Short mmCIF file of C-alpha atoms in Angstrom, two decimals:
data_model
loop_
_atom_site.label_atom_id
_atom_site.label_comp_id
_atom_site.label_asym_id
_atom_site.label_seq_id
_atom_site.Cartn_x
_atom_site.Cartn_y
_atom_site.Cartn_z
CA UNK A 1 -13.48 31.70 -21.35
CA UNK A 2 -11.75 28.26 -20.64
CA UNK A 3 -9.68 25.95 -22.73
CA UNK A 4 -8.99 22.38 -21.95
CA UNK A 5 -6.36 20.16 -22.05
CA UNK A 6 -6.65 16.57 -22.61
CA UNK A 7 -2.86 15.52 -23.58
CA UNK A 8 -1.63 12.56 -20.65
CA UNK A 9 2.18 13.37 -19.41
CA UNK A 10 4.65 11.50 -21.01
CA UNK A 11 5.30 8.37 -18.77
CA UNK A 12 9.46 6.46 -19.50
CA UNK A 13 9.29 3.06 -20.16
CA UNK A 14 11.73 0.02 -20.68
CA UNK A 15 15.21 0.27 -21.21
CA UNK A 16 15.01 4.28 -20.82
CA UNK A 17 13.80 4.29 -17.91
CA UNK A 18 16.45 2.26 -16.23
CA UNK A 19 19.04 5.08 -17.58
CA UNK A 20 16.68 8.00 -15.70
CA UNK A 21 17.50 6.01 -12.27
CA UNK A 22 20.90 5.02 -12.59
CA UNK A 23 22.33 8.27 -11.35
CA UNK A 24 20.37 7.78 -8.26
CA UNK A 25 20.94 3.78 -7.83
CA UNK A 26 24.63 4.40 -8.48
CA UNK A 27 24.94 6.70 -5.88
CA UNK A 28 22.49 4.66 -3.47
CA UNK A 29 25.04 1.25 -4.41
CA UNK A 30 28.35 3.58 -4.11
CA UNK A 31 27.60 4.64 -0.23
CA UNK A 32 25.77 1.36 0.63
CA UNK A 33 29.26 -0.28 2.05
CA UNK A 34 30.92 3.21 3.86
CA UNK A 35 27.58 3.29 5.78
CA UNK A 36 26.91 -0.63 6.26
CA UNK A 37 30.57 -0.90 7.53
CA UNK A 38 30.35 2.12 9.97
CA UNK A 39 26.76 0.91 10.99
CA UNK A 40 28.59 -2.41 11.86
CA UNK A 41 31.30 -1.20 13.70
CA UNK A 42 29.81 1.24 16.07
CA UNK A 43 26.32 -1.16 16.63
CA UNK A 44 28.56 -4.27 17.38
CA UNK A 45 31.20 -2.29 19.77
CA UNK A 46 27.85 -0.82 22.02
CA UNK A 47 26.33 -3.88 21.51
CA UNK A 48 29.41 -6.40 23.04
CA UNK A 49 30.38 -3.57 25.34
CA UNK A 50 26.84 -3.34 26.84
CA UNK A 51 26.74 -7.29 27.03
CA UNK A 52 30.54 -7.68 28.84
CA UNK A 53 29.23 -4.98 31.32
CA UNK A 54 25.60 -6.30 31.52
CA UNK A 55 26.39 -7.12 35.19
CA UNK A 56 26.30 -3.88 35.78
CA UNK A 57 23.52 -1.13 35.41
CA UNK A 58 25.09 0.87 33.23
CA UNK A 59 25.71 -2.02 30.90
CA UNK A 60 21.82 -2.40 30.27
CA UNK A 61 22.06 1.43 29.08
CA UNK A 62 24.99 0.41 26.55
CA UNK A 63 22.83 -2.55 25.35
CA UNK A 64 19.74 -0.02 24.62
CA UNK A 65 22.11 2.47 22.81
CA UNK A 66 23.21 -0.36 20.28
CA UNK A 67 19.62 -0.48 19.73
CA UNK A 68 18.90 2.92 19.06
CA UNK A 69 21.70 2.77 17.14
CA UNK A 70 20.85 0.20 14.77
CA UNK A 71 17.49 1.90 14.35
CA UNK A 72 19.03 5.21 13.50
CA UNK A 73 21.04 3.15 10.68
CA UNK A 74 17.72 1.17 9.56
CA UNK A 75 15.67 3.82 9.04
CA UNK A 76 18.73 6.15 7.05
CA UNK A 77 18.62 2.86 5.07
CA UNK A 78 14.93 3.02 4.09
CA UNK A 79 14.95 6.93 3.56
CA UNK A 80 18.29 6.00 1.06
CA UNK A 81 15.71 3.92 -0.85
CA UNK A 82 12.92 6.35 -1.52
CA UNK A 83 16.08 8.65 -2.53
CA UNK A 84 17.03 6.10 -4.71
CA UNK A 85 13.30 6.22 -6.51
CA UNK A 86 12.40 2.61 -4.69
CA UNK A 87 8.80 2.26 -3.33
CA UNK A 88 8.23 3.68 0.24
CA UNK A 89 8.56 1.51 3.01
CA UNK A 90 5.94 1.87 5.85
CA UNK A 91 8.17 1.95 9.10
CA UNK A 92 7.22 0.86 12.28
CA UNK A 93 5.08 3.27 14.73
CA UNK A 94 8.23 3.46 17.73
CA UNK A 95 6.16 4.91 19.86
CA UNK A 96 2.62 5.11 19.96
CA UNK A 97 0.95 8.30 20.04
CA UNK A 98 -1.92 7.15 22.95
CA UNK A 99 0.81 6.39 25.38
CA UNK A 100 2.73 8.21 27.01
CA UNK A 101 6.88 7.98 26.56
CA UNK A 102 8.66 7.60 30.18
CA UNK A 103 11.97 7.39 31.04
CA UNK A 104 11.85 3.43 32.10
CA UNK A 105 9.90 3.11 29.17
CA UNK A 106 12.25 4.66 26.49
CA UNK A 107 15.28 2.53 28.09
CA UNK A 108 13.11 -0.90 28.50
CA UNK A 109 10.71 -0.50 25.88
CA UNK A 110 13.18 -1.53 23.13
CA UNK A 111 13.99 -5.11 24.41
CA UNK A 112 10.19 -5.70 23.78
CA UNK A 113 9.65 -4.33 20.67
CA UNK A 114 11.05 -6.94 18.19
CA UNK A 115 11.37 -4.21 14.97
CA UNK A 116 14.79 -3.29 17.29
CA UNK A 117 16.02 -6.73 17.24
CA UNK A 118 15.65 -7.05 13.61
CA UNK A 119 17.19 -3.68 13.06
CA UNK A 120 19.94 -4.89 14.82
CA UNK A 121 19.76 -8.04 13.18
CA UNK A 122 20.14 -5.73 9.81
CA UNK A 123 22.75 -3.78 11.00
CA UNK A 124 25.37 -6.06 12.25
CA UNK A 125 24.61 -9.16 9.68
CA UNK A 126 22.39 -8.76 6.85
CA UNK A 127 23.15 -5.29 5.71
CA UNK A 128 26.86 -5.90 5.54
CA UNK A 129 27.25 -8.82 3.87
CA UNK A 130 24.74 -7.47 0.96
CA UNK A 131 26.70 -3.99 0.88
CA UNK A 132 29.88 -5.73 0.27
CA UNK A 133 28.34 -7.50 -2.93
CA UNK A 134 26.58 -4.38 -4.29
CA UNK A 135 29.36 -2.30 -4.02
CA UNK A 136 31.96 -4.67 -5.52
CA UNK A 137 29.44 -5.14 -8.84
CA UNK A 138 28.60 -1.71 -9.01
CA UNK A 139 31.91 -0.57 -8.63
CA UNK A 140 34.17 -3.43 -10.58
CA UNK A 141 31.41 -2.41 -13.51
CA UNK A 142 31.43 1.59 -13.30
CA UNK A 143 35.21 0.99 -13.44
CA UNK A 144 35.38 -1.48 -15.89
CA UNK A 145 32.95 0.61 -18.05
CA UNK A 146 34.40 3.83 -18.25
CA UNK A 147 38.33 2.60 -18.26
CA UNK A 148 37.17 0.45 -21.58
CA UNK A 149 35.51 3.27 -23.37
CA UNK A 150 38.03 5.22 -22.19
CA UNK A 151 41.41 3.21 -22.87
CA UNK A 152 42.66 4.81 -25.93
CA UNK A 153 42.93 7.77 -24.73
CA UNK A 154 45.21 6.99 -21.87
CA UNK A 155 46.12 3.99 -22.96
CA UNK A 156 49.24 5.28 -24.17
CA UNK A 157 50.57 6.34 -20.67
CA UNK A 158 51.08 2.72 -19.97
CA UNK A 159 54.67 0.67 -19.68
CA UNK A 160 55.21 -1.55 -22.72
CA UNK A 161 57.66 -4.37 -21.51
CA UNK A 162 57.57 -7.92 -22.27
CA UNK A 163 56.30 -8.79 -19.45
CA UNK A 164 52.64 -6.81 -20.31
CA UNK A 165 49.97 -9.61 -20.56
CA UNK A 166 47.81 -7.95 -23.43
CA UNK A 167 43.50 -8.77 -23.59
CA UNK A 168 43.39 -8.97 -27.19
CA UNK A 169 46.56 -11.59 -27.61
CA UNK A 170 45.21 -14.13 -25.21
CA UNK A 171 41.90 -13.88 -27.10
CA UNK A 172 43.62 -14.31 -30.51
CA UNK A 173 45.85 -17.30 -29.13
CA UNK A 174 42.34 -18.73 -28.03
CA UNK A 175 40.43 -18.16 -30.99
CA UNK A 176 42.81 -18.52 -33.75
CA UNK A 177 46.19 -20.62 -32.42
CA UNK A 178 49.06 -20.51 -34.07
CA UNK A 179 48.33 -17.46 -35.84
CA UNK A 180 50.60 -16.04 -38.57
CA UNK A 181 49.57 -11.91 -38.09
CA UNK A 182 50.50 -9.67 -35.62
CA UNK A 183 48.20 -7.07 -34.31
CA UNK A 184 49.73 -3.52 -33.28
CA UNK A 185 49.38 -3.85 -29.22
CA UNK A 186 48.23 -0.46 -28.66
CA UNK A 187 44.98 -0.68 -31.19
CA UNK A 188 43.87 -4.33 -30.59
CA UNK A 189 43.86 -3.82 -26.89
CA UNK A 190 41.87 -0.39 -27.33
CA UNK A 191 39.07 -2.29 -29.62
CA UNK A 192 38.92 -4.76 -27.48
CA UNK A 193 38.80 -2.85 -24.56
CA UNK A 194 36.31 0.00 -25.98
CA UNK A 195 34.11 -3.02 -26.74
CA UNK A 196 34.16 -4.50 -23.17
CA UNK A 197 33.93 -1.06 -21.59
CA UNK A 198 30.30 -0.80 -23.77
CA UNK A 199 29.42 -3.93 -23.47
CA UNK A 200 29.61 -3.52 -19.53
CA UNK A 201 28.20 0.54 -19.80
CA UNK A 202 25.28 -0.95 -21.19
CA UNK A 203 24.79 -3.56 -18.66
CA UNK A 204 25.02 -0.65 -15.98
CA UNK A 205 21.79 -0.21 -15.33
CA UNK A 206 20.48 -3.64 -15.70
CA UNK A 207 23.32 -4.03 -12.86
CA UNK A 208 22.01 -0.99 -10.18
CA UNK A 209 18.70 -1.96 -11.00
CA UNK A 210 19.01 -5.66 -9.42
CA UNK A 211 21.02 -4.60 -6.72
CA UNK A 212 19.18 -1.42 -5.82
CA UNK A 213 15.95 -3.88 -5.48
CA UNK A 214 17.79 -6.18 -3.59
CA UNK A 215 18.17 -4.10 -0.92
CA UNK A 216 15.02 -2.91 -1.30
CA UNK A 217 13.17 -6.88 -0.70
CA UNK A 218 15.43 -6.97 2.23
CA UNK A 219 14.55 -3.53 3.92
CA UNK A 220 11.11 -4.52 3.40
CA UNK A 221 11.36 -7.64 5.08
CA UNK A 222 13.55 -6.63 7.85
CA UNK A 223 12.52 -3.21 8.51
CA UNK A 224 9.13 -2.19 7.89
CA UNK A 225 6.06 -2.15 9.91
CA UNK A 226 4.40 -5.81 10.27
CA UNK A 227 0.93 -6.23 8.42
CA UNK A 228 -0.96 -5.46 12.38
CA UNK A 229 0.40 -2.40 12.50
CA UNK A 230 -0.87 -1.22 9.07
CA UNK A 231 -4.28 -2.87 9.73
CA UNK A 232 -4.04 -0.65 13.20
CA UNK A 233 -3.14 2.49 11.22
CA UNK A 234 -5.90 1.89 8.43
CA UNK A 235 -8.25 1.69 10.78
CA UNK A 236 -7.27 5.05 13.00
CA UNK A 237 -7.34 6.38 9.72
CA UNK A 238 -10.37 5.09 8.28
CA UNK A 239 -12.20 5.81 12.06
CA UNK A 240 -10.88 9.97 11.96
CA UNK A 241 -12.14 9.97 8.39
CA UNK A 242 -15.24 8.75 9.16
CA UNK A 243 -15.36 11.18 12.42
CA UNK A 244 -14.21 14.04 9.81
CA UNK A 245 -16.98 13.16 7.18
CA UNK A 246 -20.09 12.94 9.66
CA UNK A 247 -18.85 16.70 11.32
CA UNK A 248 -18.47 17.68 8.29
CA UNK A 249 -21.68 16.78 7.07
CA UNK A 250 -23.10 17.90 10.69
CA UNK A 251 -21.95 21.30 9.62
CA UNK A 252 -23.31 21.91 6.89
CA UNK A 253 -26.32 20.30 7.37
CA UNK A 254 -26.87 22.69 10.57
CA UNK A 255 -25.64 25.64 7.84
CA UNK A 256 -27.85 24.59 5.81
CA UNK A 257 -30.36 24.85 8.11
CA UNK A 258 -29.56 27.90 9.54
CA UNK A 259 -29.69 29.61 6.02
CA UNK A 260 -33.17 28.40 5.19
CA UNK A 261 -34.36 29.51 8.93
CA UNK A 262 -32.79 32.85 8.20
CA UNK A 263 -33.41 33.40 4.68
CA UNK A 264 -36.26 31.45 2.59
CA UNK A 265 -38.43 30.31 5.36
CA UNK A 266 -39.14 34.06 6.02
CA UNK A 267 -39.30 35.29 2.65
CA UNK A 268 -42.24 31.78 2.85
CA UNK A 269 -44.01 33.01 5.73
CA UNK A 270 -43.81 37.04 4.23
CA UNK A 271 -45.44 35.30 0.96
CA UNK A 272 -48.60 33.59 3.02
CA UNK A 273 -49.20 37.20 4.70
CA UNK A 274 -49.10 38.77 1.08
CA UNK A 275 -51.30 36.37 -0.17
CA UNK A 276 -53.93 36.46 2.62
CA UNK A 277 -53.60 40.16 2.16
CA UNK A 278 -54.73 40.16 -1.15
CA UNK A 279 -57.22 37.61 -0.77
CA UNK A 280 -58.75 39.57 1.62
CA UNK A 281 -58.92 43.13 -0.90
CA UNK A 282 -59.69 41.11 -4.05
CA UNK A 283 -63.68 41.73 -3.76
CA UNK A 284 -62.85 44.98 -2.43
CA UNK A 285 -60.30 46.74 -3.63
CA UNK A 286 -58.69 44.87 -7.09
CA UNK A 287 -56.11 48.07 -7.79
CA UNK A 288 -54.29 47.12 -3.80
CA UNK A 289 -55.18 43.17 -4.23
CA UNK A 290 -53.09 43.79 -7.21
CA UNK A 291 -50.08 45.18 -6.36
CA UNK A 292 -50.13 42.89 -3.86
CA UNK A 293 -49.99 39.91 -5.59
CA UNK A 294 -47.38 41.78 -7.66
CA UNK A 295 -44.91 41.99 -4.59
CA UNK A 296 -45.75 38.68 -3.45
CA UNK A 297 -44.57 37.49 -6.88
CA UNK A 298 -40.96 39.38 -6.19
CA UNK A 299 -40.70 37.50 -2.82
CA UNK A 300 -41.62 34.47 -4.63
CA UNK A 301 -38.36 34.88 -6.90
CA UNK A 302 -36.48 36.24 -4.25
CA UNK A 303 -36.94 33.07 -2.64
CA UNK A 304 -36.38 30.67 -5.28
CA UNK A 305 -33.30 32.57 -6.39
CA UNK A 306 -31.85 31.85 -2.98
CA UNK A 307 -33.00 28.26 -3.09
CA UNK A 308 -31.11 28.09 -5.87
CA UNK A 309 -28.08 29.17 -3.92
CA UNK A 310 -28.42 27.05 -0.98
CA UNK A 311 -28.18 24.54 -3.76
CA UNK A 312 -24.83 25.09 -4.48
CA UNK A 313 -23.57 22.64 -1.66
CA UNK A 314 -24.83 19.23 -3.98
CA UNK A 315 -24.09 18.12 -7.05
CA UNK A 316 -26.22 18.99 -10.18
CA UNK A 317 -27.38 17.22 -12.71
CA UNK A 318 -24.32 17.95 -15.45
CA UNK A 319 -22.38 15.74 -12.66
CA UNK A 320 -24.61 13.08 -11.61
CA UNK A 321 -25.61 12.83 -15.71
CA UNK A 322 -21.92 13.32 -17.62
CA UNK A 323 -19.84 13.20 -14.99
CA UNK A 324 -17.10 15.18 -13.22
CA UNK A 325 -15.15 16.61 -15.94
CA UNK A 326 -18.92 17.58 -17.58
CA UNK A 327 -19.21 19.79 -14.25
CA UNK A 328 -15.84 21.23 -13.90
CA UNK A 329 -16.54 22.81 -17.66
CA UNK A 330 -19.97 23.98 -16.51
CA UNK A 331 -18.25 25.88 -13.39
CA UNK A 332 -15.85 27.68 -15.89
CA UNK A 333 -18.21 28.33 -18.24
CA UNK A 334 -20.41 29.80 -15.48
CA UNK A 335 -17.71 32.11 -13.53
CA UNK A 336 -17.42 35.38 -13.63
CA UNK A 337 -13.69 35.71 -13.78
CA UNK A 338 -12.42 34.17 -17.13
CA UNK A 339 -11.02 30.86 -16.09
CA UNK A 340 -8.32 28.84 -17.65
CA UNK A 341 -9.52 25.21 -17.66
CA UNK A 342 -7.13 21.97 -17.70
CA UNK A 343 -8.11 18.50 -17.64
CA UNK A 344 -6.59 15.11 -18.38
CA UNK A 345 -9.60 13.06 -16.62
CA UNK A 346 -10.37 9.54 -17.53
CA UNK A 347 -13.02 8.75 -19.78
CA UNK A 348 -15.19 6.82 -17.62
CA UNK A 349 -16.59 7.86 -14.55
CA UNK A 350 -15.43 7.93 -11.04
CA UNK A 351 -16.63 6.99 -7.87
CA UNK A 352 -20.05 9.31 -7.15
CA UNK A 353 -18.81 10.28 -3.66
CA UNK A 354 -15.45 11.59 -4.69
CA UNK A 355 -17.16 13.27 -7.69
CA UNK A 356 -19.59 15.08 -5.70
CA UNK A 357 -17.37 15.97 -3.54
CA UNK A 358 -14.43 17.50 -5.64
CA UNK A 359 -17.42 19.13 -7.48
CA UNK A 360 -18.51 20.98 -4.43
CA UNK A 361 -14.60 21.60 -3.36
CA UNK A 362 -14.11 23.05 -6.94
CA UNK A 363 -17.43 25.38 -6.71
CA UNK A 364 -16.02 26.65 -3.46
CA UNK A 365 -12.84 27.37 -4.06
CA UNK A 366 -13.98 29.52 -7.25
CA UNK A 367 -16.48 31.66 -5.32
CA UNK A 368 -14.37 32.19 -2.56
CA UNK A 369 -11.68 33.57 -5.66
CA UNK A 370 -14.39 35.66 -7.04
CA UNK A 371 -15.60 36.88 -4.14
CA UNK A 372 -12.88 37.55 -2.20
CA UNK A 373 -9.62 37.20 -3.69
CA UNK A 374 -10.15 40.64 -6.58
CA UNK A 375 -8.72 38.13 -9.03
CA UNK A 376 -9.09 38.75 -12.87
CA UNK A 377 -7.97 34.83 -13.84
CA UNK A 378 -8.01 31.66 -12.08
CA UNK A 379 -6.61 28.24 -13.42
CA UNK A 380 -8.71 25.46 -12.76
CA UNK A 381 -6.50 22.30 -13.18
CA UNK A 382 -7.65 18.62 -12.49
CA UNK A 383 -5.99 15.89 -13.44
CA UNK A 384 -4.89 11.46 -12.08
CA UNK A 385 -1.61 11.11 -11.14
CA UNK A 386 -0.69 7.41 -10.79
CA UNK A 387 1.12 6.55 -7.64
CA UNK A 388 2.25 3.27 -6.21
CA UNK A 389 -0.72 1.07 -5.54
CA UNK A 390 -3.17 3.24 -7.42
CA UNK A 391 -3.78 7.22 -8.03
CA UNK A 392 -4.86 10.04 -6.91
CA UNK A 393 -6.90 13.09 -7.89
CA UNK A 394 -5.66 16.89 -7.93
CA UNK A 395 -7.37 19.75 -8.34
CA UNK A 396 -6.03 23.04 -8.33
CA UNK A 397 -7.73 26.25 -8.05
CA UNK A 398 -4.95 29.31 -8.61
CA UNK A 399 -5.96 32.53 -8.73
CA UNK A 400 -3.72 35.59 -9.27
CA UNK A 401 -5.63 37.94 -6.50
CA UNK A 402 -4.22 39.52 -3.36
CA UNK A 403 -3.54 36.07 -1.34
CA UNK A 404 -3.50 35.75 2.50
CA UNK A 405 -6.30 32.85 2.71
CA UNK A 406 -5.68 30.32 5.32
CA UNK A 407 -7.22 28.05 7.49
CA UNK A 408 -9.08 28.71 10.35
CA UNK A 409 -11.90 27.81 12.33
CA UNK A 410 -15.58 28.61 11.39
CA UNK A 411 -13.98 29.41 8.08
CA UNK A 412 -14.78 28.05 4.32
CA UNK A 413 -11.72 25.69 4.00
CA UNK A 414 -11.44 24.65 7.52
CA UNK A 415 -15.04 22.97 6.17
CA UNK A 416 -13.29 22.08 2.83
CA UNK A 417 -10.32 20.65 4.54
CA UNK A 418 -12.72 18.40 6.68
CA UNK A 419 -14.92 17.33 3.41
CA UNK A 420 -11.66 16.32 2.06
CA UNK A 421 -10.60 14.10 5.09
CA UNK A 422 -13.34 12.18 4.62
CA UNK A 423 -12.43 11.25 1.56
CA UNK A 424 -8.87 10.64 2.82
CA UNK A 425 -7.52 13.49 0.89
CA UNK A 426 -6.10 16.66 2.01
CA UNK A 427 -5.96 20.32 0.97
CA UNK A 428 -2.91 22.71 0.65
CA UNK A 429 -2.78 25.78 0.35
CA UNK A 430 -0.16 28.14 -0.59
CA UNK A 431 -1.13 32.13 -0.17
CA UNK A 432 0.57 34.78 0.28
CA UNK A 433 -0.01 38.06 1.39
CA UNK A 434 0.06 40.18 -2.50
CA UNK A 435 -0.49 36.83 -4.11
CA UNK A 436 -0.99 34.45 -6.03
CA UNK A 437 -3.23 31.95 -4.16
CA UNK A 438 -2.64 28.03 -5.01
CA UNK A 439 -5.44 25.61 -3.26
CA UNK A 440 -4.65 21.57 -3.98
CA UNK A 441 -7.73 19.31 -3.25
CA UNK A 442 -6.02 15.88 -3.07
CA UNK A 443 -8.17 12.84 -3.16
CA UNK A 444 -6.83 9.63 -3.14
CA UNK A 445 -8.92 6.86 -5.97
CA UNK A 446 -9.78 3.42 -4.10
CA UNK A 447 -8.25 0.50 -5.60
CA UNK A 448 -10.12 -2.25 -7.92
#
């Protein structure tokens, strides 16, 4: 039993959206200057201290703690931004995981990596001069905001004196001099100030918007990892995915081989000894040449039935033909435990290695829930979720069973996990002991 789900998620667009991240930007803009000032002061005091005493060892060791310093407050500035919903910011491998980190080469090593000098660069110049201006907007409009919308109610609480320079005169004396009406002081300011205060709420987000990406452009030109480093990283990655995909595929192909050593070639060799047998009693004895030839046929199933499930491992024809989503609805269909089926795929097809793939991941995860698990449902979910700079696939196998799977070696999802790193994706699982399992296949879509 299975019932699918097509219905995308609701995505916020336009002016709406700016609302949803205010309360974050606000908060990001509101601590920006506390933090860039106290960055400043302690980064420049190491920093001047360590150069008046650089004739001296010790001074050297001041000099490197500035550094530090200003890396602890670039990188608290980069994690503020993904907290404030802002793209992440790929940050600069500090030490590299081949080499080893030595004392002479955590206290030296900084003055040659250049990502320290701009960190400090950040710290002590850039990052408080563009705090200062943030804050001021954001706060001179928060304020201005909610005291306009506000005024009439404690408007009231004010002095009235002559001496009281009121908004709404000077704007009448502008825009209609020598004017014969008066205007009660206490409800012309609070229109005119209820108007501003709106006028300025509903700039607010237009407001923590720019400045939020501000900072943003700047952290990622200042602190992030140059484009050599990413190439570097892309291509450790791309060379341990590759390593995962060929063991992987080493695996099972020496499973696979192991299975039809163990299992059909026998059954094969059993069926040629039946056969001769019977050949040889077919002139002389029919009634034995038959039953013979009767067994042989049951080995001759046997066999093809577990040809059948050796076949498991590749993709059939419902996927190669109509596609993942086509499959995924043939494994539910197919189960044994009623599954609960929900999709939001794409109408066109994906890329035949990740399709094959997730296919197989999918198959496995729902044998290993009705074979192991004692389950009486499992969810089957898969569904794109758009990310920054593409998407990425989920699938989710949950099953409501008696948990405690996990990974280990010469086990099912230790094989899964390293299908899926070949792909680039990864697989978490969450189960345990009494239940429920949850198993995430992850696979990231390339781009174009």
């Amino acid at each position: 039993m299975s019932t699918t789900s097509t219905e995308p998620a609701p995505t916020r667009r336009g002016y709406g959206s700016l609302w949803h991240g205010v309360p974050r930007e606000l908060g990001f803009l509101l601590l920006t200057m506390p933090i860039a000032i106290t960055g400043f002061g302690v980064v420049i005091t190491l920093f001047l201290t360590g150069l008046g005493l650089i004739a001296l060892v010790f001074g050297v060791f001041i000099v490197v703690a500035a550094l530090y310093a200003a890396r602890g407050f670039g990188t608290l500035e980069v994690m503020r931004l993904g907290w404030a919903g802002r793209a992440p910011i790929a940050r600069p491998v500090w030490e590299p995981r081949d080499r080893s980190i030595g004392f002479w080469r955590a206290v030296f090593g900084p003055f040659a990596d250049g990502h320290y000098w701009l960190y400090l660069l950040h710290t002590v110049v850039v990052a408080p001069v563009i705090s200062i201006i943030s804050w001021t907007f954001a706060v001179v409009w928060l304020s201005i905001g909610l005291g306009g919308a506000t005024f009439w109610i404690w408007a009231r609480t004010l002095p009235r004196d002559e001496q009281n320079v009121w908004l709404h005169q000077v704007l009448l004396d502008f825009f209609v001099p020598g004017r014969s009406f008066t205007v009660d002081p206490f409800v012309g300011e609070s229109v005119v100030q209820f108007l501003l205060g709106v006028v300025f709420l509903l700039t607010l987000p237009l407001i923590t918007r720019l400045f939020t990406l501000l900072h943003h452009v700047v952290a990622r030109g200042m602190l992030s990892s140059w484009r050599s480093e990413a190439l570097e990283r892309e291509v450790a990655v791309l060379s341990a995915s590759r390593g995962a995909a060929v063991q992987a595929e080493d695996r099972s192909l020496r499973r696979l081989e192991r299975d039809i050593h163990d299992g059909p070639q026998q059954r094969l060799v059993r069926l040629q000894m039946d056969l001769a047998a019977a050949e040889r009693k077919l002139d002389s004895d029919p009634e034995a040449a038959r039953a013979v030839l009767a067994e042989a046929r049951g080995q001759a199933k046997d066999t093809l039935d577990e040809l059948r499930a050796l076949s498991r491992g590749f993709a059939p024809p419902i996927v190669q033909d109509r596609g993942l989503a086509a499959g995924l609805e043939s494994l539910a269909a197919a189960s044994i435990i009623p599954v609960r089926l929900e999709l939001s795929l794409p109408d066109g097809r994906l890329p035949a290695e990740i399709e094959r793939n997730v296919y197989f991941v999918a198959a496995e995860l729902m044998t290993n829930a009705a074979k192991h698990s004692g389950a009486t449902e499992i969810r089957l979910h898969a569904a794109l979720r758009p990310v920054v700079g593409g998407a990425w696939l989920d699938v989710w196998v949950t099953d409501n069973g008696r948990g405690g799977a996990s990974l280990r070696d010469d086990h099912g999802l230790r094989g899964l996990e390293e299908r899926l790193r070949g792909l680039r994706g990864v697989l978490v699982i969450e189960s345990p002991v009494g239940g429920p399992t949850v198993i995430g296949a992850h696979v990231p879509l390339p781009v174009g």
